[in-house]
Amino acid sequence: MGKSRDANDERYRERERRDKDYRKQLPGEDEDPLPPPVEPIHVEEKPKRNDPCPCGSGKKYKLCCGK
Ligand SMILES: [Zn+2]
């Protein structure tokens, strides 16, 4: 009965091979597209000259640390 089993094995392998070929056509899922370069966000908190000074003196910035 070994022969018939070999035949089945052959058929099974054939199907597996076709399955692999089919899967090769699909786009790979393990390859992520490179993310776009991200520019570092440079946030500079610059108080306006007429705003209260951030140092907490209560004076306008232009009359305090903004001099
Ligand atoms: Zn100040």
Tab-separated table of N, CA, C and O and ligand atoms in Angstrom:
chain	number	residue	atom	x	y	z
A	1	MET	N	0.841	-1.224	0.000
A	1	MET	CA	0.000	0.000	0.000
A	1	MET	C	0.863	1.255	0.000
A	1	MET	O	0.377	2.358	0.073
A	2	GLY	N	2.147	0.978	-0.030
A	2	GLY	CA	3.032	2.134	-0.012
A	2	GLY	C	2.935	2.937	-1.283
A	2	GLY	O	3.085	4.145	-1.274
A	3	LYS	N	2.605	2.284	-2.393
A	3	LYS	CA	2.584	3.002	-3.669
A	3	LYS	C	1.463	4.034	-3.713
A	3	LYS	O	1.654	5.166	-4.148
A	4	SER	N	0.303	3.616	-3.239
A	4	SER	CA	-0.820	4.557	-3.329
A	4	SER	C	-0.567	5.771	-2.432
A	4	SER	O	-0.974	6.881	-2.728
A	5	ARG	N	0.102	5.493	-1.326
A	5	ARG	CA	0.377	6.615	-0.437
A	5	ARG	C	1.357	7.591	-1.093
A	5	ARG	O	1.232	8.798	-0.974
A	6	ASP	N	2.310	7.024	-1.820
A	6	ASP	CA	3.248	7.895	-2.514
A	6	ASP	C	2.512	8.767	-3.517
A	6	ASP	O	2.823	9.940	-3.692
A	7	ALA	N	1.534	8.156	-4.168
A	7	ALA	CA	0.784	8.915	-5.168
A	7	ALA	C	0.056	10.074	-4.498
A	7	ALA	O	0.040	11.191	-4.997
A	8	ASN	N	-0.541	9.768	-3.375
A	8	ASN	CA	-1.247	10.838	-2.673
A	8	ASN	C	-0.272	11.932	-2.245
A	8	ASN	O	-0.566	13.108	-2.331
A	9	ASP	N	0.880	11.464	-1.812
A	9	ASP	CA	1.884	12.418	-1.373
A	9	ASP	C	2.264	13.330	-2.529
A	9	ASP	O	2.403	14.533	-2.363
A	10	GLU	N	2.419	12.714	-3.692
A	10	GLU	CA	2.812	13.486	-4.871
A	10	GLU	C	1.765	14.548	-5.175
A	10	GLU	O	2.069	15.702	-5.440
A	11	ARG	N	0.544	14.123	-5.108
A	11	ARG	CA	-0.528	15.071	-5.426
A	11	ARG	C	-0.559	16.200	-4.397
A	11	ARG	O	-0.780	17.353	-4.723
A	12	TYR	N	-0.343	15.807	-3.159
A	12	TYR	CA	-0.380	16.816	-2.103
A	12	TYR	C	0.735	17.839	-2.307
A	12	TYR	O	0.530	19.040	-2.171
A	13	ARG	N	1.895	17.328	-2.680
A	13	ARG	CA	3.030	18.236	-2.882
A	13	ARG	C	2.753	19.165	-4.060
A	13	ARG	O	3.098	20.336	-4.027
A	14	GLU	N	2.136	18.584	-5.070
A	14	GLU	CA	1.835	19.386	-6.262
A	14	GLU	C	0.922	20.548	-5.865
A	14	GLU	O	1.105	21.697	-6.270
A	15	ARG	N	-0.056	20.227	-5.044
A	15	ARG	CA	-1.000	21.275	-4.654
A	15	ARG	C	-0.295	22.327	-3.806
A	15	ARG	O	-0.531	23.521	-3.933
A	16	GLU	N	0.584	21.864	-2.937
A	16	GLU	CA	1.278	22.808	-2.073
A	16	GLU	C	2.147	23.742	-2.912
A	16	GLU	O	2.253	24.933	-2.631
A	17	ARG	N	2.741	23.185	-3.957
A	17	ARG	CA	3.616	23.991	-4.798
A	17	ARG	C	2.794	25.086	-5.497
A	17	ARG	O	3.184	26.229	-5.571
A	18	ARG	N	1.622	24.680	-5.963
A	18	ARG	CA	0.767	25.669	-6.639
A	18	ARG	C	0.338	26.741	-5.645
A	18	ARG	O	0.245	27.912	-5.964
A	19	ASP	N	0.062	26.310	-4.442
A	19	ASP	CA	-0.364	27.253	-3.414
A	19	ASP	C	0.726	28.289	-3.180
A	19	ASP	O	0.471	29.468	-3.042
A	20	LYS	N	1.964	27.820	-3.158
A	20	LYS	CA	3.082	28.724	-2.916
A	20	LYS	C	3.198	29.717	-4.061
A	20	LYS	O	3.403	30.904	-3.848
A	21	ASP	N	3.054	29.202	-5.286
A	21	ASP	CA	3.146	30.087	-6.449
A	21	ASP	C	2.072	31.153	-6.372
A	21	ASP	O	2.294	32.312	-6.700
A	22	TYR	N	0.908	30.726	-5.942
A	22	TYR	CA	-0.188	31.687	-5.869
A	22	TYR	C	0.113	32.752	-4.827
A	22	TYR	O	-0.118	33.934	-5.035
A	23	ARG	N	0.667	32.319	-3.723
A	23	ARG	CA	0.928	33.272	-2.643
A	23	ARG	C	2.030	34.250	-3.027
A	23	ARG	O	2.084	35.358	-2.539
A	24	LYS	N	2.928	33.791	-3.920
A	24	LYS	CA	4.034	34.657	-4.329
A	24	LYS	C	3.509	35.886	-5.062
A	24	LYS	O	4.150	36.928	-5.105
A	25	GLN	N	2.325	35.739	-5.673
A	25	GLN	CA	1.794	36.862	-6.445
A	25	GLN	C	1.205	37.934	-5.540
A	25	GLN	O	1.008	39.063	-5.957
A	26	LEU	N	0.893	37.540	-4.340
A	26	LEU	CA	0.300	38.522	-3.430
A	26	LEU	C	1.382	39.468	-2.928
A	26	LEU	O	2.532	39.076	-2.769
A	27	PRO	N	1.008	40.697	-2.695
A	27	PRO	CA	1.978	41.647	-2.155
A	27	PRO	C	2.434	41.218	-0.774
A	27	PRO	O	1.634	40.748	0.026
A	28	GLY	N	3.698	41.363	-0.502
A	28	GLY	CA	4.234	40.953	0.799
A	28	GLY	C	3.663	41.817	1.905
A	28	GLY	O	3.512	43.025	1.755
A	29	GLU	N	3.356	41.156	2.976
A	29	GLU	CA	2.779	41.927	4.076
A	29	GLU	C	3.830	42.244	5.126
A	29	GLU	O	3.585	43.009	6.042
A	30	ASP	N	5.002	41.608	4.959
A	30	ASP	CA	6.015	41.841	5.980
A	30	ASP	C	6.903	43.010	5.613
A	30	ASP	O	7.819	43.341	6.325
A	31	GLU	N	6.614	43.637	4.492
A	31	GLU	CA	7.440	44.783	4.109
A	31	GLU	C	6.646	46.059	4.308
A	31	GLU	O	5.734	46.366	3.560
A	32	ASP	N	6.988	46.788	5.303
A	32	ASP	CA	6.297	48.052	5.539
A	32	ASP	C	6.924	49.134	4.673
A	32	ASP	O	8.137	49.186	4.544
A	33	PRO	N	6.113	49.972	4.098
A	33	PRO	CA	6.687	51.109	3.364
A	33	PRO	C	7.369	52.057	4.330
A	33	PRO	O	6.924	52.238	5.457
A	34	LEU	N	8.463	52.631	3.856
A	34	LEU	CA	9.190	53.538	4.744
A	34	LEU	C	8.310	54.731	5.089
A	34	LEU	O	7.670	55.302	4.218
A	35	PRO	N	8.266	55.092	6.329
A	35	PRO	CA	7.489	56.273	6.706
A	35	PRO	C	8.161	57.519	6.160
A	35	PRO	O	9.377	57.536	5.999
A	36	PRO	N	7.373	58.523	5.864
A	36	PRO	CA	7.974	59.758	5.355
A	36	PRO	C	8.852	60.388	6.427
A	36	PRO	O	8.580	60.258	7.616
A	37	PRO	N	9.928	61.027	6.011
A	37	PRO	CA	10.803	61.671	6.998
A	37	PRO	C	10.048	62.731	7.781
A	37	PRO	O	9.331	63.553	7.218
A	38	VAL	N	10.199	62.664	9.053
A	38	VAL	CA	9.474	63.611	9.901
A	38	VAL	C	10.409	64.714	10.349
A	38	VAL	O	11.440	64.456	10.943
A	39	GLU	N	10.031	65.909	10.020
A	39	GLU	CA	10.830	67.041	10.467
A	39	GLU	C	10.562	67.263	11.944
A	39	GLU	O	9.413	67.238	12.382
A	40	PRO	N	11.588	67.437	12.719
A	40	PRO	CA	11.370	67.715	14.141
A	40	PRO	C	10.631	69.036	14.304
A	40	PRO	O	11.017	70.047	13.721
A	41	ILE	N	9.557	68.944	15.069
A	41	ILE	CA	8.770	70.162	15.266
A	41	ILE	C	9.468	71.043	16.285
A	41	ILE	O	9.658	70.650	17.438
A	42	HIS	N	9.852	72.178	15.818
A	42	HIS	CA	10.568	73.086	16.712
A	42	HIS	C	9.597	74.160	17.179
A	42	HIS	O	9.255	75.068	16.447
A	43	VAL	N	9.146	73.994	18.390
A	43	VAL	CA	8.212	74.977	18.920
A	43	VAL	C	8.964	75.897	19.866
A	43	VAL	O	9.477	75.467	20.900
A	44	GLU	N	9.034	77.114	19.447
A	44	GLU	CA	9.703	78.072	20.324
A	44	GLU	C	8.644	78.979	20.922
A	44	GLU	O	7.953	79.695	20.212
A	45	GLU	N	8.494	78.899	22.203
A	45	GLU	CA	7.491	79.748	22.837
A	45	GLU	C	8.090	81.120	23.047
A	45	GLU	O	8.920	81.324	23.939
A	46	LYS	N	7.674	81.988	22.174
A	46	LYS	CA	8.196	83.348	22.300
A	46	LYS	C	7.053	84.245	22.742
A	46	LYS	O	6.076	84.405	22.019
A	47	PRO	N	7.113	84.761	23.921
A	47	PRO	CA	6.042	85.637	24.398
A	47	PRO	C	6.020	86.927	23.605
A	47	PRO	O	7.063	87.414	23.164
A	48	LYS	N	4.824	87.408	23.405
A	48	LYS	CA	4.728	88.705	22.733
A	48	LYS	C	5.184	89.791	23.697
A	48	LYS	O	5.093	89.644	24.914
A	49	ARG	N	5.644	90.873	23.122
A	49	ARG	CA	6.271	91.908	23.941
A	49	ARG	C	5.269	92.577	24.885
A	49	ARG	O	5.655	93.091	25.939
A	50	ASN	N	3.991	92.558	24.515
A	50	ASN	CA	3.001	93.200	25.375
A	50	ASN	C	2.288	92.205	26.288
A	50	ASN	O	1.398	92.576	27.035
A	51	ASP	N	2.697	90.924	26.222
A	51	ASP	CA	2.088	89.923	27.096
A	51	ASP	C	2.759	89.986	28.463
A	51	ASP	O	3.885	90.450	28.592
A	52	PRO	N	2.049	89.539	29.495
A	52	PRO	CA	2.685	89.474	30.818
A	52	PRO	C	3.894	88.565	30.771
A	52	PRO	O	3.873	87.522	30.127
A	53	CYS	N	4.931	88.959	31.423
A	53	CYS	CA	6.175	88.204	31.358
A	53	CYS	C	5.990	86.800	31.928
A	53	CYS	O	5.358	86.630	32.966
A	54	PRO	N	6.519	85.809	31.251
A	54	PRO	CA	6.386	84.425	31.729
A	54	PRO	C	7.134	84.180	33.028
A	54	PRO	O	6.960	83.144	33.654
A	55	CYS	N	7.967	85.093	33.443
A	55	CYS	CA	8.716	84.860	34.680
A	55	CYS	C	7.830	85.072	35.899
A	55	CYS	O	8.199	84.717	37.009
A	56	GLY	N	6.645	85.664	35.665
A	56	GLY	CA	5.705	85.790	36.777
A	56	GLY	C	5.827	87.106	37.510
A	56	GLY	O	5.257	87.286	38.580
A	57	SER	N	6.550	88.027	36.962
A	57	SER	CA	6.718	89.313	37.651
A	57	SER	C	5.448	90.147	37.549
A	57	SER	O	5.245	91.077	38.333
A	58	GLY	N	4.598	89.818	36.566
A	58	GLY	CA	3.378	90.600	36.394
A	58	GLY	C	3.599	91.780	35.473
A	58	GLY	O	2.643	92.426	35.065
A	59	LYS	N	4.831	92.035	35.149
A	59	LYS	CA	5.094	93.131	34.222
A	59	LYS	C	4.929	92.635	32.796
A	59	LYS	O	4.929	91.439	32.543
A	60	LYS	N	4.832	93.592	31.882
A	60	LYS	CA	4.835	93.203	30.499
A	60	LYS	C	6.204	92.661	30.134
A	60	LYS	O	7.220	93.093	30.677
A	61	TYR	N	6.184	91.735	29.229
A	61	TYR	CA	7.431	91.082	28.864
A	61	TYR	C	8.445	92.099	28.359
A	61	TYR	O	9.647	92.002	28.665
A	62	LYS	N	7.965	93.074	27.586
A	62	LYS	CA	8.920	94.041	27.010
A	62	LYS	C	9.521	94.917	28.106
A	62	LYS	O	10.570	95.518	27.910
A	63	LEU	N	8.854	95.008	29.267
A	63	LEU	CA	9.401	95.828	30.346
A	63	LEU	C	10.174	94.996	31.359
A	63	LEU	O	10.720	95.532	32.328
A	64	CYS	N	10.171	93.650	31.135
A	64	CYS	CA	10.840	92.780	32.115
A	64	CYS	C	11.977	92.015	31.414
A	64	CYS	O	12.954	92.612	30.984
A	65	CYS	N	11.782	90.745	31.258
A	65	CYS	CA	12.852	89.931	30.692
A	65	CYS	C	13.031	90.178	29.199
A	65	CYS	O	14.044	89.759	28.632
A	66	GLY	N	12.044	90.813	28.569
A	66	GLY	CA	12.137	91.023	27.128
A	66	GLY	C	12.922	92.263	26.763
A	66	GLY	O	13.001	92.627	25.603
A	67	LYS	N	13.514	92.878	27.732
A	67	LYS	CA	14.255	94.104	27.441
A	67	LYS	C	15.476	93.844	26.586
A	67	LYS	O	16.149	92.849	26.796
B	1	ZN	ZN	10.397	88.671	33.495
